[in-house]
Structure formats: structure tokens, C-alpha cells
Amino acid sequence: MGDISQIKALVFDVFGTVVDWRTSIIQELEAFGAQKGISADWAAFTDDWRALYQPSMEEVRAGRRPWTILDVLHRESLEKLLTKYGIDGLSEEEKDHINKVWHRLKPWPDSVPGLHRLKARYLIGTLSNGNIGLLAWMAKNAGLPWDVILGAEPARAYKPLPEAYLRTAKILGLRPEQMMLVAAHNDDLAAAAAQGYATAFVARPTEYGPHQTKDLKAEREWDVVTDSFLGLAEALGCP
Amino acid sequence: MGDISQIKALVFDVFGTVVDWRTSIIQELEAFGAQKGISADWAAFTDDWRALYQPSMEEVRAGRRPWTILDVLHRESLEKLLTKYGIDGLSEEEKDHINKVWHRLKPWPDSVPGLHRLKARYLIGTLSNGNIGLLAWMAKNAGLPWDVILGAEPARAYKPLPEAYLRTAKILGLRPEQMMLVAAHNDDLAAAAAQGYATAFVARPTEYGPHQTKDLKAEREWDVVTDSFLGLAEALGCP
């Protein structure tokens, strides 16, 4: 491990690292479908929704469209999927409710107790591509005790652009070396490390369900490698 | 009181409403002066610092200078005051430490217990002209349990510009009618009400010290009028 004594803030990737988006969405969609009499392969629907995530942000990252928050990108992707799956007749209110399932994702079992331990020693915040409203309501729903909600929207840059990491540190008045990114994704950690951040890999081997093929383990010697936020708290000496 | 059943988020003015900036700064500067052997009228110094607050923001509001965060405006004002009071020889590190006294302001006695009660029912956040870093570190120092830190920096507009209120609601995905501004300042509440916000006036009659002449009482029939966050919690039915 590098010199972690200078770290003042821990910032977290959220989707997959803090919350189990896949299980949460499948369960909500199954319940919604049962209630409305709509049958579909909701696991496939959920995986398809997530598969549209990177391409939708890439339009913004590449400068082909102006800054657009993730709630809007999610909604556009949802419209495509409703067409693909032949689901019609939903009201605007119903579609808005479905889209906001991303505001209601459930944390992994260790997330909330681990964050409380880490919060006692560090400033803890998000560094997510989710927009501020999405992350704030998710935290309210799930009891995630963030000190501050940061990420793509205040930085006006989607990860893994360097600005997402650099501006987040600057907003807190810190140097990158005083920041640690916590993520379940090797590519996110690589991008943060390239900007000077310390790094913690938390393995989430079921994020993508039973057929997950990537991020099953750390691909580099990150400053911390663990499989839960409790392990991270141990590694950082947070009782 | 208007229809408060639709309110989903309470957002707070911070300087004066949540924290007692004047007493906090005078005490720190007196201790700093005693330690460094610098004598000055620290109460006057503090009042002068605050007096430069509105003019410094007005340069940004009026478009005469690009977006600049409050930490930077405070630092520029501090330099002017050090010259005015004939204080020289401070290191950059010492000036930075003094400037960050705004990150270490103490809450009024009712602020933390009141916020915990309000947080159980509402999403609570800042709507301050302070920048995100300033407000996040202040919250960490003072134990202010914000769900989200919003205000001038994410809105890119200093209060009382309408955009400060409108963009803050939009970031949360809410209509202004679903927001309540809590403030000790009638002019801030008037600006928020003009954009559709519900309003709560919390009297802080010693904010400006013994000679305070304004905001001693509510100047309009705000939705709630009280003198503490506990009174606000009562008025909103938060046990």
C-alpha cells in the first residue's frame, strides 16, 4: 500500500460498487410486470438497459451532444427498450416511475455498515456518473450516509475522462493524492490512478449476475484490494 | 401556512441561519492573534470581512467577472483586510488557514438536533452561497447531517438570482412548490418565494452581534415563522 496517511476523502463509484443495480431492477420490474400483466424476460431487459449506459454517455463524452444528466440518458434508453420488448400503453407517469428505479437501488449488505465506519475517519462521497438528484434520492432511500454527493454532474464530465477525477478533488479543495477512489471496476481505478488518486478495489463478482466475466478480481496492485466495505474499513484502520 | 403536504425537500441558507459565523470567527481570530502576538479589533475585522461578502459576489452576479467560488472571494477580501489592519508577515499557509475559518463555523445550539428531526421526514440540503468544499468540510467539522450539498456552485448562480433557486429544485428533480427554503433573512425568503418555494423564517437576532438592526423578525407571512430548528420541526410535524 502507498502512503495512505495523506488521504482525506474517500470517493466511491456507486453502480455495482455500493448498490446491486441488477438484482434491484430485476425485482422491481418483475413486480411491476406482475401487477400490470406484462410478461417479459426482465433479467434480459435489465442487462439491455445497462448495456446502453456506456454508449449513451459516450455521445456526451465525445462532444457529439451537450451535457446531459444520466436520468435523461436512462429515460431515452428505456424508451428504446420498451419498443424492443413490444411493451406499449404505459403512461408518462409509469415510465417516469420505472426510470426512477435507479433512484431506488439496494445496497450490498456490507455497504451501509462499512460506510458508517469509514465516515468516522474520512470525508466520504460519491464519484459516480449518476446525477446529483439520482444519487441523493438513492441515498435517502437506502440510508447511504454520504458527506457529499459529487461526480459527473458537478464535474460536468463523465468518467473515465480525467476531468471527472481532477475536478472532484478540486471541488473539495484537495490534491488527487489526498483522494482515494473505491470501485469494483479495474478500468475506473486505472483512470483515477492516472490522475494521482489512491485506489481501493472491492470485488463484486455477482454485479452482472451469474455470467459475469470481468472485474472478478483486481488486475493491478491497487492500494487496497478487498471484497467488502468492512474489509476496506479494516485495511484503513477504521474501527 | 400554505399547502406543505407537497414539500419533499428542505433547503437551508447556512451563514447566519445554521451557523453563528460571527462568534465563530471572532473566537478563532482572537486565539490566532494571541498565539501570534497580533493585536487587532477582531470583532471589527470579522464584521468588515462579512461586509465585503455581498460586493464580492455582486461582481460575479453582474457578469463583470466569470464564475468564482466563495473560498476565492473570501481569500481576496482577507488580503484587503490584512492590509487595512496593518497585519503583515503571515505565510501563505497561515492565510489559507485563516481563510478556512469559514469551513469551521459553529452551529447554533438547535441546528444539529433540529436537522436530525427534519431529516427523518424530508430530504435536507444546503442552498447557500458557500461553495461545495466549504459546506462539505463545515458539515464534517460541525456534524451537520445534510443529505445533499447544493447552492451557488452547482447552480452556478449566487443568491438572490432566480437561477439559484430554480436550478437547485431542478437538480433534485422537483418543482419549486416541492421545496422549502429555511433562512434567517427576509430578502432570501422573498427571492425564493418569487420562484414558487415555500418559506420558513428562523429568527437569529444575534447573527450580527449586539447591534443587529435587520432580520430581527419576519417581515411577511412566511409559511413558517419560528426562532429555532426545533420550532421548525414542530411546525412541520417532525417528532
Tab-separated table of C-alpha atoms in Angstrom:
chain	number	residue	atom	x	y	z
A	1	MET	CA	0.000	0.000	0.000
A	2	GLY	CA	1.226	3.516	-0.790
A	3	ASP	CA	1.216	6.418	1.640
A	4	ILE	CA	-2.368	6.474	2.788
A	5	SER	CA	-1.696	8.847	5.697
A	6	GLN	CA	-2.360	11.848	3.445
A	7	ILE	CA	-5.799	10.653	2.312
A	8	LYS	CA	-8.592	12.969	3.435
A	9	ALA	CA	-11.547	11.859	1.333
A	10	LEU	CA	-12.839	8.555	0.027
A	11	VAL	CA	-14.996	8.779	-3.073
A	12	PHE	CA	-16.993	5.862	-4.373
A	13	ASP	CA	-18.159	4.517	-7.640
A	14	VAL	CA	-21.816	3.716	-6.932
A	15	PHE	CA	-23.483	1.425	-9.522
A	16	GLY	CA	-22.130	-2.045	-8.791
A	17	THR	CA	-19.718	-0.897	-6.084
A	18	VAL	CA	-22.200	0.412	-3.481
A	19	VAL	CA	-25.507	-0.864	-4.841
A	20	ASP	CA	-26.589	-4.088	-6.526
A	21	TRP	CA	-28.314	-2.448	-9.504
A	22	ARG	CA	-29.035	-5.698	-11.361
A	23	THR	CA	-30.910	-7.573	-8.634
A	24	SER	CA	-32.734	-4.389	-7.569
A	25	ILE	CA	-34.010	-3.606	-11.048
A	26	ILE	CA	-34.971	-7.166	-11.952
A	27	GLN	CA	-37.008	-7.463	-8.738
A	28	GLU	CA	-38.812	-4.166	-9.292
A	29	LEU	CA	-39.557	-4.897	-12.944
A	30	GLU	CA	-40.836	-8.388	-12.128
A	31	ALA	CA	-43.194	-6.918	-9.536
A	32	PHE	CA	-44.282	-4.173	-11.939
A	33	GLY	CA	-44.874	-6.697	-14.731
A	34	ALA	CA	-46.885	-8.984	-12.478
A	35	GLN	CA	-49.024	-6.063	-11.313
A	36	LYS	CA	-49.658	-4.766	-14.845
A	37	GLY	CA	-49.965	-8.167	-16.522
A	38	ILE	CA	-46.875	-7.614	-18.686
A	39	SER	CA	-44.623	-10.591	-19.210
A	40	ALA	CA	-41.055	-10.188	-20.384
A	41	ASP	CA	-37.582	-11.512	-19.672
A	42	TRP	CA	-36.881	-8.833	-17.086
A	43	ALA	CA	-33.318	-10.006	-16.454
A	44	ALA	CA	-32.548	-9.579	-20.151
A	45	PHE	CA	-34.394	-6.237	-20.142
A	46	THR	CA	-32.225	-5.079	-17.213
A	47	ASP	CA	-28.998	-6.236	-18.842
A	48	ASP	CA	-30.009	-4.497	-22.059
A	49	TRP	CA	-30.707	-1.284	-20.139
A	50	ARG	CA	-27.266	-1.376	-18.584
A	51	ALA	CA	-25.696	-2.210	-21.954
A	52	LEU	CA	-26.998	1.110	-23.315
A	53	TYR	CA	-25.307	3.018	-20.455
A	54	GLN	CA	-21.792	3.428	-21.870
A	55	PRO	CA	-22.899	4.212	-25.453
A	56	SER	CA	-25.331	6.874	-24.183
A	57	MET	CA	-22.608	8.603	-22.112
A	58	GLU	CA	-20.126	8.290	-24.959
A	59	GLU	CA	-22.222	10.714	-27.022
A	60	VAL	CA	-21.647	13.310	-24.298
A	61	ARG	CA	-18.000	12.397	-23.622
A	62	ALA	CA	-17.182	12.650	-27.316
A	63	GLY	CA	-18.830	16.068	-27.525
A	64	ARG	CA	-21.499	14.954	-30.001
A	65	ARG	CA	-24.223	16.178	-27.661
A	66	PRO	CA	-24.234	18.812	-24.918
A	67	TRP	CA	-24.061	17.967	-21.238
A	68	THR	CA	-26.963	15.647	-20.374
A	69	ILE	CA	-27.634	14.069	-16.982
A	70	LEU	CA	-27.943	10.324	-16.521
A	71	ASP	CA	-31.657	10.431	-15.586
A	72	VAL	CA	-32.313	11.705	-19.120
A	73	LEU	CA	-29.996	9.157	-20.754
A	74	HIS	CA	-31.653	6.352	-18.777
A	75	ARG	CA	-35.071	7.537	-19.912
A	76	GLU	CA	-34.071	7.602	-23.569
A	77	SER	CA	-32.655	4.082	-23.253
A	78	LEU	CA	-35.860	2.944	-21.550
A	79	GLU	CA	-37.938	4.167	-24.488
A	80	LYS	CA	-35.808	2.104	-26.873
A	81	LEU	CA	-36.206	-0.985	-24.719
A	82	LEU	CA	-39.961	-0.634	-24.376
A	83	THR	CA	-40.127	-0.636	-28.176
A	84	LYS	CA	-37.712	-3.577	-28.477
A	85	TYR	CA	-39.698	-5.654	-25.980
A	86	GLY	CA	-43.041	-4.650	-27.500
A	87	ILE	CA	-44.293	-3.044	-24.302
A	88	ASP	CA	-46.695	-0.212	-25.010
A	89	GLY	CA	-49.544	1.639	-23.389
A	90	LEU	CA	-47.571	2.835	-20.357
A	91	SER	CA	-48.391	6.316	-19.119
A	92	GLU	CA	-45.732	9.012	-18.759
A	93	GLU	CA	-46.107	8.640	-15.010
A	94	GLU	CA	-45.489	4.888	-15.196
A	95	LYS	CA	-42.442	5.355	-17.411
A	96	ASP	CA	-41.095	8.004	-15.048
A	97	HIS	CA	-41.616	5.634	-12.131
A	98	ILE	CA	-39.775	2.822	-13.915
A	99	ASN	CA	-36.935	5.147	-14.881
A	100	LYS	CA	-36.522	6.167	-11.268
A	101	VAL	CA	-35.818	2.565	-10.271
A	102	TRP	CA	-32.208	3.795	-10.491
A	103	HIS	CA	-33.034	6.064	-7.520
A	104	ARG	CA	-34.179	3.038	-5.509
A	105	LEU	CA	-31.291	0.583	-5.932
A	106	LYS	CA	-30.468	-1.565	-2.916
A	107	PRO	CA	-27.032	-1.541	-1.293
A	108	TRP	CA	-24.839	-4.609	-0.929
A	109	PRO	CA	-25.182	-5.940	2.656
A	110	ASP	CA	-21.823	-4.502	3.778
A	111	SER	CA	-22.264	-1.060	2.181
A	112	VAL	CA	-24.143	0.847	4.884
A	113	PRO	CA	-22.259	-0.512	7.925
A	114	GLY	CA	-18.948	-0.116	6.108
A	115	LEU	CA	-19.677	3.480	5.093
A	116	HIS	CA	-20.512	4.399	8.691
A	117	ARG	CA	-17.120	3.092	9.836
A	118	LEU	CA	-15.261	4.878	7.049
A	119	LYS	CA	-17.209	8.107	7.625
A	120	ALA	CA	-15.911	8.343	11.184
A	121	ARG	CA	-12.384	8.941	9.888
A	122	TYR	CA	-12.777	10.284	6.342
A	123	LEU	CA	-14.998	12.556	4.362
A	124	ILE	CA	-16.976	10.123	2.186
A	125	GLY	CA	-18.693	10.960	-1.059
A	126	THR	CA	-19.804	9.682	-4.409
A	127	LEU	CA	-17.792	9.862	-7.616
A	128	SER	CA	-20.429	8.396	-9.873
A	129	ASN	CA	-21.741	9.012	-13.342
A	130	GLY	CA	-25.191	9.266	-11.754
A	131	ASN	CA	-26.603	12.777	-11.498
A	132	ILE	CA	-26.912	14.562	-8.164
A	133	GLY	CA	-30.667	14.062	-7.843
A	134	LEU	CA	-30.443	10.355	-8.632
A	135	LEU	CA	-27.680	9.844	-6.054
A	136	ALA	CA	-29.339	11.992	-3.381
A	137	TRP	CA	-32.655	10.177	-3.604
A	138	MET	CA	-30.882	6.805	-3.751
A	139	ALA	CA	-29.005	7.698	-0.576
A	140	LYS	CA	-32.242	8.785	1.084
A	141	ASN	CA	-33.952	5.523	0.074
A	142	ALA	CA	-31.057	3.261	1.023
A	143	GLY	CA	-29.608	5.044	4.064
A	144	LEU	CA	-26.233	5.741	2.453
A	145	PRO	CA	-24.580	8.292	4.770
A	146	TRP	CA	-22.638	10.397	2.242
A	147	ASP	CA	-20.987	13.586	3.408
A	148	VAL	CA	-21.160	14.961	-0.109
A	149	ILE	CA	-22.557	13.935	-3.461
A	150	LEU	CA	-20.096	14.514	-6.273
A	151	GLY	CA	-19.356	13.025	-9.645
A	152	ALA	CA	-20.164	13.601	-13.276
A	153	GLU	CA	-22.794	16.327	-12.802
A	154	PRO	CA	-20.815	18.784	-10.642
A	155	ALA	CA	-17.652	17.926	-12.601
A	156	ARG	CA	-19.517	18.195	-15.915
A	157	ALA	CA	-17.575	15.208	-17.206
A	158	TYR	CA	-18.403	11.525	-17.363
A	159	LYS	CA	-15.872	9.018	-16.053
A	160	PRO	CA	-13.358	7.901	-17.193
A	161	LEU	CA	-12.484	11.366	-18.558
A	162	PRO	CA	-9.614	12.802	-16.467
A	163	GLU	CA	-11.689	15.892	-15.611
A	164	ALA	CA	-14.165	13.757	-13.677
A	165	TYR	CA	-11.427	12.869	-11.169
A	166	LEU	CA	-9.475	16.136	-11.230
A	167	ARG	CA	-12.481	18.433	-10.787
A	168	THR	CA	-13.895	16.284	-7.998
A	169	ALA	CA	-10.682	16.703	-5.994
A	170	LYS	CA	-10.639	20.425	-6.773
A	171	ILE	CA	-14.233	20.889	-5.596
A	172	LEU	CA	-13.135	19.519	-2.209
A	173	GLY	CA	-10.040	21.712	-2.202
A	174	LEU	CA	-7.825	18.602	-2.189
A	175	ARG	CA	-4.964	17.321	-4.300
A	176	PRO	CA	-5.590	13.997	-6.111
A	177	GLU	CA	-3.084	12.354	-3.743
A	178	GLN	CA	-5.436	13.184	-0.870
A	179	MET	CA	-8.276	11.266	-2.548
A	180	MET	CA	-8.980	7.537	-2.741
A	181	LEU	CA	-11.375	6.081	-5.307
A	182	VAL	CA	-13.244	2.991	-4.186
A	183	ALA	CA	-14.610	0.937	-7.064
A	184	ALA	CA	-15.454	-2.574	-8.198
A	185	HIS	CA	-14.124	-1.824	-11.674
A	186	ASN	CA	-10.481	-2.025	-12.695
A	187	ASP	CA	-10.855	0.474	-15.533
A	188	ASP	CA	-12.315	3.145	-13.233
A	189	LEU	CA	-9.439	2.664	-10.786
A	190	ALA	CA	-6.892	2.844	-13.602
A	191	ALA	CA	-8.328	6.159	-14.762
A	192	ALA	CA	-8.288	7.556	-11.202
A	193	ALA	CA	-4.753	6.308	-10.543
A	194	ALA	CA	-3.586	8.002	-13.728
A	195	GLN	CA	-4.708	11.311	-12.165
A	196	GLY	CA	-2.894	10.630	-8.892
A	197	TYR	CA	-5.652	9.104	-6.793
A	198	ALA	CA	-5.094	6.299	-4.314
A	199	THR	CA	-7.219	3.270	-5.181
A	200	ALA	CA	-9.271	0.558	-3.491
A	201	PHE	CA	-10.721	-2.384	-5.378
A	202	VAL	CA	-13.786	-4.006	-3.828
A	203	ALA	CA	-14.671	-7.222	-5.643
A	204	ARG	CA	-18.369	-7.532	-6.565
A	205	PRO	CA	-18.299	-10.794	-8.538
A	206	THR	CA	-22.088	-11.044	-8.927
A	207	GLU	CA	-22.708	-7.488	-10.151
A	208	TYR	CA	-23.538	-8.737	-13.636
A	209	GLY	CA	-25.246	-11.886	-12.445
A	210	PRO	CA	-24.182	-15.484	-12.861
A	211	HIS	CA	-22.387	-14.911	-16.166
A	212	GLN	CA	-20.062	-12.111	-15.063
A	213	THR	CA	-16.713	-12.346	-16.872
A	214	LYS	CA	-14.887	-9.139	-15.928
A	215	ASP	CA	-13.773	-7.434	-12.719
A	216	LEU	CA	-13.858	-10.742	-10.902
A	217	LYS	CA	-10.549	-9.782	-9.354
A	218	ALA	CA	-8.013	-6.994	-9.091
A	219	GLU	CA	-5.961	-6.650	-12.253
A	220	ARG	CA	-3.283	-4.460	-10.669
A	221	GLU	CA	-1.775	-3.910	-7.245
A	222	TRP	CA	-4.294	-1.328	-6.099
A	223	ASP	CA	-3.598	0.312	-2.728
A	224	VAL	CA	-6.329	-1.793	-1.151
A	225	VAL	CA	-7.860	-4.999	-2.528
A	226	THR	CA	-10.833	-6.405	-0.646
A	227	ASP	CA	-14.304	-7.844	-1.128
A	228	SER	CA	-16.384	-5.613	1.129
A	229	PHE	CA	-16.549	-2.139	2.684
A	230	LEU	CA	-15.897	-3.800	6.030
A	231	GLY	CA	-12.634	-5.137	4.659
A	232	LEU	CA	-11.845	-1.650	3.393
A	233	ALA	CA	-12.539	-0.199	6.836
A	234	GLU	CA	-10.185	-2.793	8.336
A	235	ALA	CA	-7.471	-2.029	5.800
A	236	LEU	CA	-7.741	1.704	6.554
A	237	GLY	CA	-7.755	1.180	10.315
A	238	CYS	CA	-11.323	2.401	10.840
A	239	PRO	CA	-12.714	0.618	13.928
B	1	MET	CA	-49.419	28.218	6.233
B	2	GLY	CA	-49.812	27.132	2.589
B	3	ASP	CA	-50.060	23.538	1.400
B	4	ILE	CA	-46.981	21.971	2.915
B	5	SER	CA	-48.055	18.400	2.162
B	6	GLN	CA	-46.341	18.550	-1.219
B	7	ILE	CA	-42.949	19.576	0.193
B	8	LYS	CA	-40.267	16.931	-0.387
B	9	ALA	CA	-37.041	18.824	0.353
B	10	LEU	CA	-35.965	21.482	2.821
B	11	VAL	CA	-33.017	23.584	1.747
B	12	PHE	CA	-31.219	25.908	4.104
B	13	ASP	CA	-29.403	29.162	3.963
B	14	VAL	CA	-26.278	28.423	6.014
B	15	PHE	CA	-24.331	31.535	7.125
B	16	GLY	CA	-26.352	33.003	9.959
B	17	THR	CA	-29.216	30.526	9.631
B	18	VAL	CA	-27.413	27.265	10.522
B	19	VAL	CA	-24.085	28.553	11.863
B	20	ASP	CA	-23.090	31.518	14.021
B	21	TRP	CA	-20.356	32.809	11.710
B	22	ARG	CA	-19.660	35.989	13.706
B	23	THR	CA	-18.951	34.444	17.111
B	24	SER	CA	-17.052	31.543	15.496
B	25	ILE	CA	-14.714	33.798	13.530
B	26	ILE	CA	-14.097	36.314	16.333
B	27	GLN	CA	-13.139	33.486	18.697
B	28	GLU	CA	-10.752	31.886	16.208
B	29	LEU	CA	-9.126	35.179	15.252
B	30	GLU	CA	-8.689	36.174	18.898
B	31	ALA	CA	-6.973	32.851	19.601
B	32	PHE	CA	-4.839	33.194	16.470
B	33	GLY	CA	-3.871	36.774	17.384
B	34	ALA	CA	-2.957	35.808	20.937
B	35	GLN	CA	-0.817	32.921	19.681
B	36	LYS	CA	0.979	35.043	17.079
B	37	GLY	CA	1.223	38.216	19.157
B	38	ILE	CA	-1.008	40.191	16.796
B	39	SER	CA	-3.466	42.583	18.396
B	40	ALA	CA	-6.441	43.931	16.474
B	41	ASP	CA	-10.142	44.627	16.928
B	42	TRP	CA	-11.102	41.153	15.763
B	43	ALA	CA	-14.846	41.829	16.026
B	44	ALA	CA	-14.452	44.785	13.659
B	45	PHE	CA	-12.185	42.688	11.421
B	46	THR	CA	-14.879	39.987	11.275
B	47	ASP	CA	-17.650	42.474	10.533
B	48	ASP	CA	-15.514	44.057	7.814
B	49	TRP	CA	-14.883	40.623	6.279
B	50	ARG	CA	-18.604	39.939	6.139
B	51	ALA	CA	-19.241	43.433	4.755
B	52	LEU	CA	-17.113	42.565	1.719
B	53	TYR	CA	-19.230	39.446	1.041
B	54	GLN	CA	-22.083	40.950	-0.968
B	55	PRO	CA	-19.902	43.319	-3.043
B	56	SER	CA	-17.549	40.450	-3.949
B	57	MET	CA	-20.433	38.260	-5.138
B	58	GLU	CA	-22.020	41.163	-6.977
B	59	GLU	CA	-19.079	41.233	-9.386
B	60	VAL	CA	-19.987	37.673	-10.379
B	61	ARG	CA	-23.766	38.176	-10.325
B	62	ALA	CA	-23.449	41.221	-12.559
B	63	GLY	CA	-21.287	39.302	-15.026
B	64	ARG	CA	-18.248	41.537	-14.542
B	65	ARG	CA	-16.157	38.510	-13.669
B	66	PRO	CA	-16.513	34.803	-14.505
B	67	TRP	CA	-17.827	32.247	-12.072
B	68	THR	CA	-15.695	32.312	-8.909
B	69	ILE	CA	-16.276	30.241	-5.775
B	70	LEU	CA	-16.712	31.832	-2.360
B	71	ASP	CA	-13.447	30.417	-0.941
B	72	VAL	CA	-11.629	32.541	-3.526
B	73	LEU	CA	-13.758	35.641	-2.870
B	74	HIS	CA	-13.182	35.251	0.876
B	75	ARG	CA	-9.446	34.990	0.316
B	76	GLU	CA	-9.358	38.150	-1.790
B	77	SER	CA	-11.325	40.001	0.879
B	78	LEU	CA	-8.969	38.693	3.547
B	79	GLU	CA	-5.972	40.134	1.691
B	80	LYS	CA	-7.646	43.561	1.650
B	81	LEU	CA	-8.343	43.370	5.377
B	82	LEU	CA	-4.835	42.286	6.302
B	83	THR	CA	-3.602	45.408	4.513
B	84	LYS	CA	-6.261	47.623	6.131
B	85	TYR	CA	-5.430	46.354	9.618
B	86	GLY	CA	-1.683	46.522	9.007
B	87	ILE	CA	-1.145	42.815	9.561
B	88	ASP	CA	1.781	41.504	7.551
B	89	GLY	CA	4.310	38.726	7.607
B	90	LEU	CA	1.782	35.889	7.516
B	91	SER	CA	2.756	32.853	5.456
B	92	GLU	CA	0.564	31.547	2.644
B	93	GLU	CA	-0.210	28.581	4.860
B	94	GLU	CA	-1.335	30.842	7.713
B	95	LYS	CA	-3.522	32.914	5.399
B	96	ASP	CA	-5.049	29.746	3.983
B	97	HIS	CA	-5.743	28.518	7.499
B	98	ILE	CA	-7.424	31.812	8.442
B	99	ASN	CA	-9.464	31.805	5.245
B	100	LYS	CA	-10.739	28.346	6.025
B	101	VAL	CA	-12.241	29.550	9.296
B	102	TRP	CA	-15.410	29.661	7.143
B	103	HIS	CA	-15.114	25.850	6.956
B	104	ARG	CA	-15.087	25.631	10.741
B	105	LEU	CA	-18.073	27.742	11.753
B	106	LYS	CA	-20.052	26.546	14.757
B	107	PRO	CA	-23.754	25.730	14.553
B	108	TRP	CA	-26.418	27.432	16.657
B	109	PRO	CA	-27.322	25.118	19.575
B	110	ASP	CA	-30.592	23.970	17.990
B	111	SER	CA	-29.186	23.368	14.492
B	112	VAL	CA	-27.863	19.796	14.742
B	113	PRO	CA	-30.726	18.305	16.820
B	114	GLY	CA	-33.268	20.145	14.666
B	115	LEU	CA	-31.741	18.934	11.417
B	116	HIS	CA	-31.819	15.323	12.620
B	117	ARG	CA	-35.553	15.614	13.304
B	118	LEU	CA	-36.238	17.257	9.944
B	119	LYS	CA	-34.057	14.724	8.100
B	120	ALA	CA	-36.251	11.862	9.267
B	121	ARG	CA	-39.125	13.188	7.152
B	122	TYR	CA	-37.534	15.323	4.432
B	123	LEU	CA	-34.522	15.392	2.213
B	124	ILE	CA	-32.434	18.186	3.721
B	125	GLY	CA	-29.749	20.169	1.962
B	126	THR	CA	-27.940	23.450	1.717
B	127	LEU	CA	-28.924	26.322	-0.552
B	128	SER	CA	-26.003	28.569	0.311
B	129	ASN	CA	-23.681	30.901	-1.500
B	130	GLY	CA	-20.835	28.900	0.040
B	131	ASN	CA	-19.015	26.567	-2.343
B	132	ILE	CA	-19.385	22.796	-2.137
B	133	GLY	CA	-15.993	22.216	-0.498
B	134	LEU	CA	-16.583	24.884	2.121
B	135	LEU	CA	-20.005	23.464	3.007
B	136	ALA	CA	-18.856	19.827	2.987
B	137	TRP	CA	-15.937	20.456	5.333
B	138	MET	CA	-18.106	22.673	7.558
B	139	ALA	CA	-20.639	19.861	7.812
B	140	LYS	CA	-17.874	17.377	8.641
B	141	ASN	CA	-16.484	19.703	11.334
B	142	ALA	CA	-19.839	20.590	12.833
B	143	GLY	CA	-21.801	17.359	12.422
B	144	LEU	CA	-24.425	18.854	10.115
B	145	PRO	CA	-26.247	15.819	8.655
B	146	TRP	CA	-27.040	17.098	5.145
B	147	ASP	CA	-28.438	14.668	2.598
B	148	VAL	CA	-27.058	16.826	-0.199
B	149	ILE	CA	-24.944	19.937	-0.579
B	150	LEU	CA	-26.376	22.347	-3.098
B	151	GLY	CA	-26.372	26.068	-3.704
B	152	ALA	CA	-24.470	28.633	-5.713
B	153	GLU	CA	-21.701	26.352	-7.009
B	154	PRO	CA	-23.787	23.548	-8.545
B	155	ALA	CA	-26.357	26.148	-9.674
B	156	ARG	CA	-23.603	28.437	-10.984
B	157	ALA	CA	-25.553	31.435	-9.690
B	158	TYR	CA	-25.310	33.411	-6.483
B	159	LYS	CA	-28.468	34.064	-4.494
B	160	PRO	CA	-30.689	36.011	-4.807
B	161	LEU	CA	-30.585	35.420	-8.581
B	162	PRO	CA	-33.675	33.381	-9.584
B	163	GLU	CA	-31.469	30.702	-11.153
B	164	ALA	CA	-30.016	29.834	-7.739
B	165	TYR	CA	-33.442	28.669	-6.570
B	166	LEU	CA	-34.760	27.268	-9.850
B	167	ARG	CA	-31.689	25.199	-10.701
B	168	THR	CA	-31.483	23.809	-7.169
B	169	ALA	CA	-35.025	22.435	-7.453
B	170	LYS	CA	-34.269	21.089	-10.917
B	171	ILE	CA	-31.112	19.280	-9.735
B	172	LEU	CA	-33.317	17.379	-7.265
B	173	GLY	CA	-35.919	16.688	-9.955
B	174	LEU	CA	-38.513	18.697	-8.001
B	175	ARG	CA	-40.825	21.593	-8.757
B	176	PRO	CA	-40.230	24.791	-6.708
B	177	GLU	CA	-43.528	24.117	-4.912
B	178	GLN	CA	-41.997	20.909	-3.543
B	179	MET	CA	-39.132	22.885	-1.966
B	180	MET	CA	-38.998	24.937	1.238
B	181	LEU	CA	-36.234	27.466	1.861
B	182	VAL	CA	-35.276	27.889	5.503
B	183	ALA	CA	-33.492	31.174	6.203
B	184	ALA	CA	-32.917	33.854	8.808
B	185	HIS	CA	-33.080	36.543	6.110
B	186	ASN	CA	-36.267	38.069	4.752
B	187	ASP	CA	-34.703	39.041	1.427
B	188	ASP	CA	-33.556	35.461	0.732
B	189	LEU	CA	-37.042	34.142	1.503
B	190	ALA	CA	-38.637	36.782	-0.727
B	191	ALA	CA	-36.407	35.737	-3.626
B	192	ALA	CA	-37.238	32.053	-3.069
B	193	ALA	CA	-40.975	32.730	-2.724
B	194	ALA	CA	-40.905	34.648	-6.011
B	195	GLN	CA	-39.768	31.392	-7.662
B	196	GLY	CA	-42.520	29.342	-6.035
B	197	TYR	CA	-40.733	27.974	-2.964
B	198	ALA	CA	-42.422	27.532	0.398
B	199	THR	CA	-40.636	29.521	3.094
B	200	ALA	CA	-39.615	29.256	6.728
B	201	PHE	CA	-38.161	32.176	8.676
B	202	VAL	CA	-35.954	31.264	11.628
B	203	ALA	CA	-35.103	34.365	13.672
B	204	ARG	CA	-31.397	34.693	14.524
B	205	PRO	CA	-31.427	38.106	16.247
B	206	THR	CA	-27.765	37.954	17.343
B	207	GLU	CA	-26.280	36.947	13.984
B	208	TYR	CA	-24.700	40.385	13.561
B	209	GLY	CA	-23.913	40.822	17.236
B	210	PRO	CA	-25.371	43.280	19.692
B	211	HIS	CA	-26.033	45.962	17.111
B	212	GLN	CA	-28.124	43.928	14.680
B	213	THR	CA	-30.797	46.081	13.045
B	214	LYS	CA	-32.289	43.868	10.325
B	215	ASP	CA	-33.987	40.467	10.149
B	216	LEU	CA	-34.955	40.739	13.801
B	217	LYS	CA	-38.366	39.490	12.805
B	218	ALA	CA	-40.398	38.163	9.911
B	219	GLU	CA	-41.401	40.918	7.521
B	220	ARG	CA	-44.031	38.863	5.716
B	221	GLU	CA	-46.320	35.955	6.494
B	222	TRP	CA	-43.859	33.214	5.627
B	223	ASP	CA	-45.219	29.661	5.688
B	224	VAL	CA	-43.431	29.056	8.978
B	225	VAL	CA	-42.097	31.682	11.396
B	226	THR	CA	-40.026	30.400	14.313
B	227	ASP	CA	-36.828	31.023	16.244
B	228	SER	CA	-35.149	27.605	16.070
B	229	PHE	CA	-34.909	24.439	14.008
B	230	LEU	CA	-36.733	22.648	16.825
B	231	GLY	CA	-39.624	25.036	16.350
B	232	LEU	CA	-39.466	24.338	12.618
B	233	ALA	CA	-39.547	20.595	13.278
B	234	GLU	CA	-42.622	21.119	15.480
B	235	ALA	CA	-44.342	23.245	12.850
B	236	LEU	CA	-43.730	20.579	10.202
B	237	GLY	CA	-44.853	17.738	12.453
B	238	CYS	CA	-41.436	16.081	12.733
B	239	PRO	CA	-41.261	14.254	16.061
